Coordinates of C-alpha atoms and ligand atoms in Angstrom, one line a residue:
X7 CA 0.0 0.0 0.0
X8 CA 1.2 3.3 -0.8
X9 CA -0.6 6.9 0.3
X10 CA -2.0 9.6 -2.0
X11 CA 0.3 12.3 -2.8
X12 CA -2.6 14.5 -1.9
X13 CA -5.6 14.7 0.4
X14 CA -9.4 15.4 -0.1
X15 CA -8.8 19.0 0.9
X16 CA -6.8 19.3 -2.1
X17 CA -9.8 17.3 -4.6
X18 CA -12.6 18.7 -3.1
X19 CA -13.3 21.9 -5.7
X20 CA -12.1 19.8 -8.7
X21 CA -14.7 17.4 -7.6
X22 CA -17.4 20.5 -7.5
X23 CA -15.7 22.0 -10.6
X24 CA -17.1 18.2 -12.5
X25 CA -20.1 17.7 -10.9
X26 CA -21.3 21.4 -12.5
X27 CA -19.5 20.3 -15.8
X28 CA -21.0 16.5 -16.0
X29 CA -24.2 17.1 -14.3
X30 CA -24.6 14.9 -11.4
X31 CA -28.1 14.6 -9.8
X32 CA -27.8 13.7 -6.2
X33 CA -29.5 14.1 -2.7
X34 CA -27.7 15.7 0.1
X35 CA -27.5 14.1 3.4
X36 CA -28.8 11.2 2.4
X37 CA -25.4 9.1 3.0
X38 CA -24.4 9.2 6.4
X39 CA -20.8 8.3 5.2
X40 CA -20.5 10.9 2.3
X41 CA -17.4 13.5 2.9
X42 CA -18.2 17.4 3.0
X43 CA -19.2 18.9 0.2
X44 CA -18.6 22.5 -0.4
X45 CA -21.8 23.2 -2.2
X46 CA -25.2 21.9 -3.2
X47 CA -25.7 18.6 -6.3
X48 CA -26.2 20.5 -9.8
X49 CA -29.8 18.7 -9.8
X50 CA -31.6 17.1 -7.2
X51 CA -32.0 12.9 -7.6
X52 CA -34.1 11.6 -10.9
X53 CA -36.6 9.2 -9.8
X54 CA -35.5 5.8 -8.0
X55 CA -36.2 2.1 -9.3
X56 CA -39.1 0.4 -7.9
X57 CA -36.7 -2.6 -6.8
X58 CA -34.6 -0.5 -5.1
X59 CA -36.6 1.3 -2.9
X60 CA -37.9 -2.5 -1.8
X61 CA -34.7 -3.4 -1.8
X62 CA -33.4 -0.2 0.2
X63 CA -35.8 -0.7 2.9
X64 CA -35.0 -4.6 3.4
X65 CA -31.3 -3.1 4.1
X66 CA -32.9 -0.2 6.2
X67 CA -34.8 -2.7 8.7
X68 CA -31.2 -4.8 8.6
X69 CA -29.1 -1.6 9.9
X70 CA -27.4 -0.6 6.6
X71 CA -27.6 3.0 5.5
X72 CA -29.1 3.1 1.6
X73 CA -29.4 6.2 -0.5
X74 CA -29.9 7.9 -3.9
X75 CA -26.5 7.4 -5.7
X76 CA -25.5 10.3 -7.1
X77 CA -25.6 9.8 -10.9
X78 CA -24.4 11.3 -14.0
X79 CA -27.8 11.4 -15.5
X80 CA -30.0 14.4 -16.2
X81 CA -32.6 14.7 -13.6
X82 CA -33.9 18.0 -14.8
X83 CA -33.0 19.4 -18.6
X84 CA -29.4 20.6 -17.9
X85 CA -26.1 21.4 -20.0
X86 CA -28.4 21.6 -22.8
X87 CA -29.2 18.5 -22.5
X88 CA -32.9 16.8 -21.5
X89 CA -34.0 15.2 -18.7
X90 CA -33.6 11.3 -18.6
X91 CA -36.5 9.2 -19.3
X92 CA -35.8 6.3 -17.5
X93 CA -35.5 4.2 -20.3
X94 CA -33.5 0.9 -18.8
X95 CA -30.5 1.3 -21.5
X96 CA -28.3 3.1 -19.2
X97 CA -25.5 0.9 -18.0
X98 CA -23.1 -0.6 -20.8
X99 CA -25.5 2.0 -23.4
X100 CA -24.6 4.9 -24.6
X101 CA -27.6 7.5 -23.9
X102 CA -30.1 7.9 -27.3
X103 CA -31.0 11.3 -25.5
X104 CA -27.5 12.5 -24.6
X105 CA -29.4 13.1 -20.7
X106 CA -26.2 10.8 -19.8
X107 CA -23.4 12.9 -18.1
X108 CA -20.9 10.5 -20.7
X109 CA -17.7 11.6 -22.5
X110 CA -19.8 12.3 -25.2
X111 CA -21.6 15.2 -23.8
X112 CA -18.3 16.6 -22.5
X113 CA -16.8 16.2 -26.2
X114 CA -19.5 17.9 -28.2
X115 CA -19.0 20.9 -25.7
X116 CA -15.6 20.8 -26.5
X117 CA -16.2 20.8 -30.0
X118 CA -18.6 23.1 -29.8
X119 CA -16.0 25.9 -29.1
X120 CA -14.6 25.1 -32.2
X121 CA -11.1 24.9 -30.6
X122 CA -11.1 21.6 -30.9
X123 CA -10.5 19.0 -33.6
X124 CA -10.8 15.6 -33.2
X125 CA -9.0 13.0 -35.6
X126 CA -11.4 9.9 -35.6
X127 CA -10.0 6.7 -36.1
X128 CA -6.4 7.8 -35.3
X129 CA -4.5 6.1 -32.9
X130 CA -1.5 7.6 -31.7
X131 CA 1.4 4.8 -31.7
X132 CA 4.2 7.0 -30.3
X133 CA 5.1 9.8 -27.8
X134 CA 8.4 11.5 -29.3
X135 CA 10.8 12.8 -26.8
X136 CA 14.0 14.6 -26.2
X137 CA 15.7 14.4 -23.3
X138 CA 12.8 14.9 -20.6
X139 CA 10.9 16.9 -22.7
X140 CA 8.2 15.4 -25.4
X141 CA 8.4 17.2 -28.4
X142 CA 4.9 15.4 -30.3
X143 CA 3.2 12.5 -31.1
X144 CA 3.5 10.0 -34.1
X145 CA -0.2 8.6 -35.7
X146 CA -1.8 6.1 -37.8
X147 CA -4.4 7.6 -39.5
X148 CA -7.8 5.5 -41.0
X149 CA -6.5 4.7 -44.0
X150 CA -3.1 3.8 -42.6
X151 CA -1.2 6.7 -43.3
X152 CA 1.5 7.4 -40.5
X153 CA 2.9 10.5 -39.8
X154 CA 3.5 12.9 -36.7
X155 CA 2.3 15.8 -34.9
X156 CA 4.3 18.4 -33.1
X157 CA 3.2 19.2 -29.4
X158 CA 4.3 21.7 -26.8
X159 CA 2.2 19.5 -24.0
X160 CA 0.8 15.8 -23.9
X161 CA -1.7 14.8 -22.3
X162 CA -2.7 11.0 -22.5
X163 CA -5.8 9.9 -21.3
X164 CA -6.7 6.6 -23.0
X165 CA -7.7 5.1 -19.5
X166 CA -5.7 2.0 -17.1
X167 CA -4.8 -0.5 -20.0
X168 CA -4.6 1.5 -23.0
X169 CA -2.2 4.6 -21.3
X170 CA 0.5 2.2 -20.1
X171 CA 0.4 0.2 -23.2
X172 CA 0.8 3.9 -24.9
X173 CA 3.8 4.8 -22.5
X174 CA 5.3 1.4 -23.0
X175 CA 5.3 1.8 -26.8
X176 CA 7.0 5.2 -26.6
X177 CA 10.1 3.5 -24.8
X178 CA 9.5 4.9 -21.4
X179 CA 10.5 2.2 -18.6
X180 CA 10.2 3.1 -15.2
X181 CA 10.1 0.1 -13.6
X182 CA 6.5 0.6 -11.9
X183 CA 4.8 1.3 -15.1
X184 CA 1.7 -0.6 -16.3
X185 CA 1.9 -2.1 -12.1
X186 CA -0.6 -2.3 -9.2
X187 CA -3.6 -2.5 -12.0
X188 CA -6.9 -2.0 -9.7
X189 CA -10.2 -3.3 -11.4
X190 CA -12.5 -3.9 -8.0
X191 CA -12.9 -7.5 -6.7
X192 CA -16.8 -7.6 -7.4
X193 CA -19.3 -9.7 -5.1
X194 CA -22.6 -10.3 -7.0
X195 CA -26.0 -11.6 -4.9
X196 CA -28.5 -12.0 -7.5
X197 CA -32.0 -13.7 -6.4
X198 CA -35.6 -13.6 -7.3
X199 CA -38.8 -12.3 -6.4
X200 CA -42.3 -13.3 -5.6
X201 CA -43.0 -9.8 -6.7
X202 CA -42.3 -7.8 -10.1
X203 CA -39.1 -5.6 -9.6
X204 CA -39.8 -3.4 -12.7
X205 CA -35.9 -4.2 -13.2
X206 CA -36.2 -3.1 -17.0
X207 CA -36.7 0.3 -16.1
X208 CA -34.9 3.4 -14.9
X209 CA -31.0 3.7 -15.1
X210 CA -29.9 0.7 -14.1
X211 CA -28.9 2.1 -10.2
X212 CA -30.2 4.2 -8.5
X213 CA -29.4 3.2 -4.9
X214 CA -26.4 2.5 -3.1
X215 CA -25.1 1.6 0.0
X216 CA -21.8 2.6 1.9
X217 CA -21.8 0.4 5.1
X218 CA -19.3 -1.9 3.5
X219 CA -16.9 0.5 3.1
X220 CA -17.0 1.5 6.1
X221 CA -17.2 -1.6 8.4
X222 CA -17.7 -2.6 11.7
X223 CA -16.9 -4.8 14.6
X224 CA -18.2 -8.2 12.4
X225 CA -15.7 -6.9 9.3
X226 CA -12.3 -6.4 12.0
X227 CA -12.9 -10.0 14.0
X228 CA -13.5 -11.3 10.2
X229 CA -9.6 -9.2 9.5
X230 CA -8.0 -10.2 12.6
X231 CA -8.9 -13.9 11.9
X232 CA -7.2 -14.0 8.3
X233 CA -4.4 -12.4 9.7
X234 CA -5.0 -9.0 8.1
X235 CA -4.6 -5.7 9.4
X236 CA -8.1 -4.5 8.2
X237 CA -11.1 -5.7 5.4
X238 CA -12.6 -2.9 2.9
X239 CA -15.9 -4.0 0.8
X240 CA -17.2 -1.3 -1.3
X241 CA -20.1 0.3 -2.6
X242 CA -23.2 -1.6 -2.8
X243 CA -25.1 -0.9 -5.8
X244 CA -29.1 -2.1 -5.9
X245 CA -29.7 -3.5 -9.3
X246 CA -32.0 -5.4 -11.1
X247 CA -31.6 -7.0 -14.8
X248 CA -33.3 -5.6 -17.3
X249 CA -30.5 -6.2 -20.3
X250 CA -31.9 -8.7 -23.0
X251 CA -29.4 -10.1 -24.7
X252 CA -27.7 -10.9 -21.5
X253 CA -30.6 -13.0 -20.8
X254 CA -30.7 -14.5 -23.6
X255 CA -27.3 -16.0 -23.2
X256 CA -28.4 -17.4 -19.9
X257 CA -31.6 -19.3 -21.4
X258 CA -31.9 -22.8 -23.5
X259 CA -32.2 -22.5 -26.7
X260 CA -34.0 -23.6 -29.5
X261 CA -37.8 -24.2 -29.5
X262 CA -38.2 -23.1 -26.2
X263 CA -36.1 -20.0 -26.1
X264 CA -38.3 -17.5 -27.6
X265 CA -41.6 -18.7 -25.4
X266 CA -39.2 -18.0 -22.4
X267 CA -37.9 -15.0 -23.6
X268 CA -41.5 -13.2 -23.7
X269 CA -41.8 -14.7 -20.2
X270 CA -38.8 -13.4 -18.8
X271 CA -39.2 -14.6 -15.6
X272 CA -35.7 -13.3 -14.9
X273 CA -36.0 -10.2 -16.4
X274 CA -39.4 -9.5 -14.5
X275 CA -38.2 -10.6 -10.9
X276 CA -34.1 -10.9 -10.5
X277 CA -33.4 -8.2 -8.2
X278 CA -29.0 -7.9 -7.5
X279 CA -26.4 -6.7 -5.3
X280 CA -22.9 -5.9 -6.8
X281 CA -20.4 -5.1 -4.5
X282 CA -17.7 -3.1 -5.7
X283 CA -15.0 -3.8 -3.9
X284 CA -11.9 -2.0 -3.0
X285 CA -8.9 -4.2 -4.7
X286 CA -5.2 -3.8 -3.0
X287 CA -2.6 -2.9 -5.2
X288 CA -0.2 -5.4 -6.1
X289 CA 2.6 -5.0 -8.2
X290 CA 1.8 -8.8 -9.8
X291 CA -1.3 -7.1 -11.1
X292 CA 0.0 -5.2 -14.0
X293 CA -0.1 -4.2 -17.8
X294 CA 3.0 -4.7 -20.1
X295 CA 3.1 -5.3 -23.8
X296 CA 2.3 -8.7 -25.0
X297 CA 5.3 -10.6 -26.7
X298 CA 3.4 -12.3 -29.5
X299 CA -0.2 -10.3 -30.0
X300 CA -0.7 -7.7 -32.5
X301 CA -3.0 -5.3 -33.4
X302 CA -4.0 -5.0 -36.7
X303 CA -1.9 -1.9 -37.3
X304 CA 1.0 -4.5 -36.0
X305 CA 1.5 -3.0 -32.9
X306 CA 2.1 -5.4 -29.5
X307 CA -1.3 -5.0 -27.7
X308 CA -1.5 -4.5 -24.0
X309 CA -1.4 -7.6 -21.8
X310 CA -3.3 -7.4 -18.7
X311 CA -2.2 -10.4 -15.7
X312 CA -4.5 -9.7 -13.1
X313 CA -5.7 -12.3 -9.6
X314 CA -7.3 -11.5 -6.7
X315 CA -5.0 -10.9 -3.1
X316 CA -6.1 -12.5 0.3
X317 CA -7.7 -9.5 0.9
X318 CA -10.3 -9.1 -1.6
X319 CA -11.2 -12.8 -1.3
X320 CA -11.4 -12.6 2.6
X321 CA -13.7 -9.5 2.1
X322 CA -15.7 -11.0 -0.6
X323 CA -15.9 -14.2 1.8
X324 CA -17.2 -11.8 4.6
X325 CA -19.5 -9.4 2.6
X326 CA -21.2 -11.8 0.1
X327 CA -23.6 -13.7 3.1
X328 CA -24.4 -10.3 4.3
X329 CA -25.5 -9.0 1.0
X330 CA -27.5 -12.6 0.4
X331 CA -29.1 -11.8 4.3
X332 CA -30.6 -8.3 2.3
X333 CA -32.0 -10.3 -0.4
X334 CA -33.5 -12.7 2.1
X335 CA -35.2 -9.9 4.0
X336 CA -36.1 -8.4 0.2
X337 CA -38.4 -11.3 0.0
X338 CA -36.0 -13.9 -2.4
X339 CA -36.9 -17.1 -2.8
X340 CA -33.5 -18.2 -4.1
X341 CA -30.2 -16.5 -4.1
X342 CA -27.0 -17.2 -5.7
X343 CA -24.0 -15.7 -4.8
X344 CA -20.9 -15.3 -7.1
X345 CA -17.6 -12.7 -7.6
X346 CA -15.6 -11.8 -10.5
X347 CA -13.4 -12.9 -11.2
X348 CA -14.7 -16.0 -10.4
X349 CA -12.5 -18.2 -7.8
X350 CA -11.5 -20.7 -10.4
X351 CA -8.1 -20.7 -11.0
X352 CA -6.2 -18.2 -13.0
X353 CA -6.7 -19.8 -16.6
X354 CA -10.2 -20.1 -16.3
X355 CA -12.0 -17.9 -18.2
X356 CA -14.1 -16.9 -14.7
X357 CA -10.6 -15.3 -13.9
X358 CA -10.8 -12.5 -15.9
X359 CA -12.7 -9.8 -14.3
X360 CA -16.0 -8.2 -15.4
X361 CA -15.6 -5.2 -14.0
X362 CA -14.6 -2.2 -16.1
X363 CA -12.8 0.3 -13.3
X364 CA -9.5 0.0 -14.4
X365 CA -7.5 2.2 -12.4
X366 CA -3.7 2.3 -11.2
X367 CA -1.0 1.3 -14.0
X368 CA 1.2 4.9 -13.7
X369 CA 0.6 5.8 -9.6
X370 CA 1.1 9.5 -8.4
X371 CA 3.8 10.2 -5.8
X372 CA 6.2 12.6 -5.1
X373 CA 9.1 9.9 -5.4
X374 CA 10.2 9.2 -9.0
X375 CA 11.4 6.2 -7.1
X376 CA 8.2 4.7 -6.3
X377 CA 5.6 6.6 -8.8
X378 CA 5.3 7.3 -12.3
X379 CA 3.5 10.2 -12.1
X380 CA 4.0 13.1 -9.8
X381 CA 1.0 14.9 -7.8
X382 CA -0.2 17.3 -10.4
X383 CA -0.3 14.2 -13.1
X384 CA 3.0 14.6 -14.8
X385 CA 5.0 12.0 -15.4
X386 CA 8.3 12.3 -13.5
X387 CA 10.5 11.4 -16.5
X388 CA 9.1 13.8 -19.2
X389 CA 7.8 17.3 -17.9
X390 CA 5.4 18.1 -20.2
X391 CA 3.4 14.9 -20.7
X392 CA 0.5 14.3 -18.1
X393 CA -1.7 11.3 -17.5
X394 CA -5.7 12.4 -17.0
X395 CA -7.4 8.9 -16.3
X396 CA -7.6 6.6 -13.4
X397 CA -4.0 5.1 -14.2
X398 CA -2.5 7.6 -11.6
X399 CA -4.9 6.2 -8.7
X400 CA -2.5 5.3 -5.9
X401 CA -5.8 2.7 -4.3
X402 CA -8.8 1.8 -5.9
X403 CA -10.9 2.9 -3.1
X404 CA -14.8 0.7 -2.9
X405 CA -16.3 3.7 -5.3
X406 CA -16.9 4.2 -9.2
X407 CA -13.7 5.8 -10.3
X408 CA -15.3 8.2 -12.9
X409 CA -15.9 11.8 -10.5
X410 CA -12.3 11.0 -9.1
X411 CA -10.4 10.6 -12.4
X412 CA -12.4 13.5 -13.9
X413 CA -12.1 15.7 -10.6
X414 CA -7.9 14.8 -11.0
X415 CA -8.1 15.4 -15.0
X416 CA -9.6 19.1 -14.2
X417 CA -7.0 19.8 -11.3
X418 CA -4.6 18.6 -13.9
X419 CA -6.0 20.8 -16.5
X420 CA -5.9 24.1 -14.1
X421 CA -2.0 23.6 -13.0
X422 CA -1.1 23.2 -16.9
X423 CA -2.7 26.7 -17.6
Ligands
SF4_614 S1 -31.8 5.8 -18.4 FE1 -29.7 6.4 -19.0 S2 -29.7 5.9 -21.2 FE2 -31.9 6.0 -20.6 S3 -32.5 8.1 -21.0 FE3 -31.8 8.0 -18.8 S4 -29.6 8.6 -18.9 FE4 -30.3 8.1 -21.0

């Protein structure tokens, strides 16, 4: 483990300074846990999932603290963008309406100044650089060309697996670059209803719970008896399933499959926990360029070797009944309990994990020693390159990484100017 160069203090108006640029709709003093804010949500919450206020009141009666997760989705017309409309296409989707708070929305602004260009289908191969100084960028264009660009700054922001694969290709090799890759240990508790959960509607979650972040008494006797120092869980999100072709995969087919389909028993009464769990940083856990596999430009791809620690199977191991207890109280009449990556071993395909928070891979620090980035996102060996995505998280944290990387990404942005 390793501490963040810098401390919420420091985050706190960048994470403001988003939440007004994304548009996040969100109910204050609704999580007992949440740290202080220094000024209202942009919008007030959009309207909750009928599961999950079942759901939130069967953890209510067990102790746990639910709430309206703040979420990047349009609760009111904002940005000049409309109001979502619920439409169960939220997670994995991008937004028909633009109401989502995605990268797209932040893109057409920026396009919208007409300051920016952006070069679709170009994928830049190669930063350039002189002594500690980057001096451009070379690209493959959609047609193949190649050629280079000239740039006074660089700012990469291609995410975990992609960045390091980028800083890898360009020759850089500090020794901790592409480690301590972070994706969340996840512990999923899906079970079904007597009742209809409405699962297919709404955006996807819209309540969460904390407590497992937090812990308790139960999660340190749980610690002390592995032999750890401490467990973290994460945020529990309150989800249903509402996603078609998902189901589909699930169900026999053939003659059957389409008379089960309209029936969709799952789809009608699953109700979920998913557990994002906070993931230890281990520098096993890592990104480096694959020795054999190419991409059809011919460039090495980016290998990802990634298992779980003691600790996120310990907490997973804890957690995981408690989360199946809230189902229970929910009203389930069957509940499975799983985590990803699954706890086959490490060629099984279960291994590889489902989750999409990639973070770590180029970790901030003052010590060039021990970090590839310093605090303001630069990377120690060439001064005018910065990294703006969740490779410079130092821990994963139990929380979606999006506010953070784009609350470091604008603090990033200000100290360039
Ligand atoms: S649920 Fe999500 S995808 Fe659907 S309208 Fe709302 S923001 Fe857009």
């Amino acid at each position: 483990m390793a501490d963040w160069p810098l401390g919420y203090d420091d985050l706190e108006p960048y994470y403001a300074e988003v939440e007004a640029v994304i548009g996040v709709a969100g109910t204050e003093g609704a999580n007992p846990f949440a740290a202080p804010r220094s000024g209202p949500f942009p919008m007030p919450s959009g309207a909750p999932m009928y599961g999950a206020l079942v759901s939130s009141a069967a953890a209510e009666r067990l102790g746990y603290h639910p709430y309206p997760a703040p979420t990047a989705a349009n609760s009111v017309p904002y940005g000049g963008r409309p109001a979502c409309n619920n439409c169960g296409f939220c997670a994995y989707f991008g937004c028909p309406i633009h109401a989502k708070g995605d990268p797209v929305a932040m893109l057409m602004r920026a396009m919208g100044t007409g300051r920016a260009e952006l070069l679709a289908e170009t994928f830049v191969s190669r930063i350039r650089h002189d002594g500690h100084r980057a001096t451009g960028v070379d690209l493959v264009g959609p047609d193949g060309t190649r050629r280079s660009m000239d740039a006074r700054h660089v700012i990469v922001a291609a995410g975990a697996i992609e960045t390091p694969r980028l800083l890898l290709l360009s020759e850089l090799d500090h020794p901790l670059l592409g480690r301590y890759l972070m994706t969340h240990y996840q512990t999923i508790v899906a079970g079904s209803m007597p009742f209809r959960t409405y699962a297919e509607r709404g955006r996807a979650v819209t309540h969460v719970h904390d407590d497992m972040i937090v812990g308790d008494d139960a999660s340190r006797a749980a610690a002390a008896d592995a032999g750890l120092p401490w467990l973290r869980g994460g945020m529990v999100e309150h989800s249903g399933s509402g996603l078609p072709i998902m189901e589909a995969k699930h169900m026999p087919w053939g003659e059957l499959h389409p008379r089960i389909m309209a029936d969709s028993a799952i789809r009608k009464r699953l109700w979920a926990f998913i557990m994002q769990g906070e993931d230890l940083p281990y520098a096993g856990n890592r990104v480096d360029l694959d020795p054999s596999v190419r991409d059809a430009r011919g460039f090495p791809v980016a290998r990802v070797t990634y298992r779980p620690g003691r600790h996120e199977l310990v907490a997973s191991a804890h957690y995981g009944p408690r989360l199946r207890e809230i189902l229970k109280e929910m009203g389930s009449e069957w509940a499975a309990l799983s985590s990803s990556p699954g706890p086959g071993n490490a060629s099984s395909p279960e291994a590889i994990p489902e989750s999409r928070h990639n973070m770590g891979t180029g970790r901030m620090g003052t010590d060039p020693a021990s970090s590839v980035v310093d605090p303001s996102g630069r990377l120690h060996q060439l001064e005018n390159v910065v990294v703006a995505d969740s490779s410079v998280f130092v821990t994963s944290a139990g929380y979606g990484p999006t506010l953070t990387l784009a609350a470091l990404a604008a603090r990033a942005a200000h100290l360039i100017i």
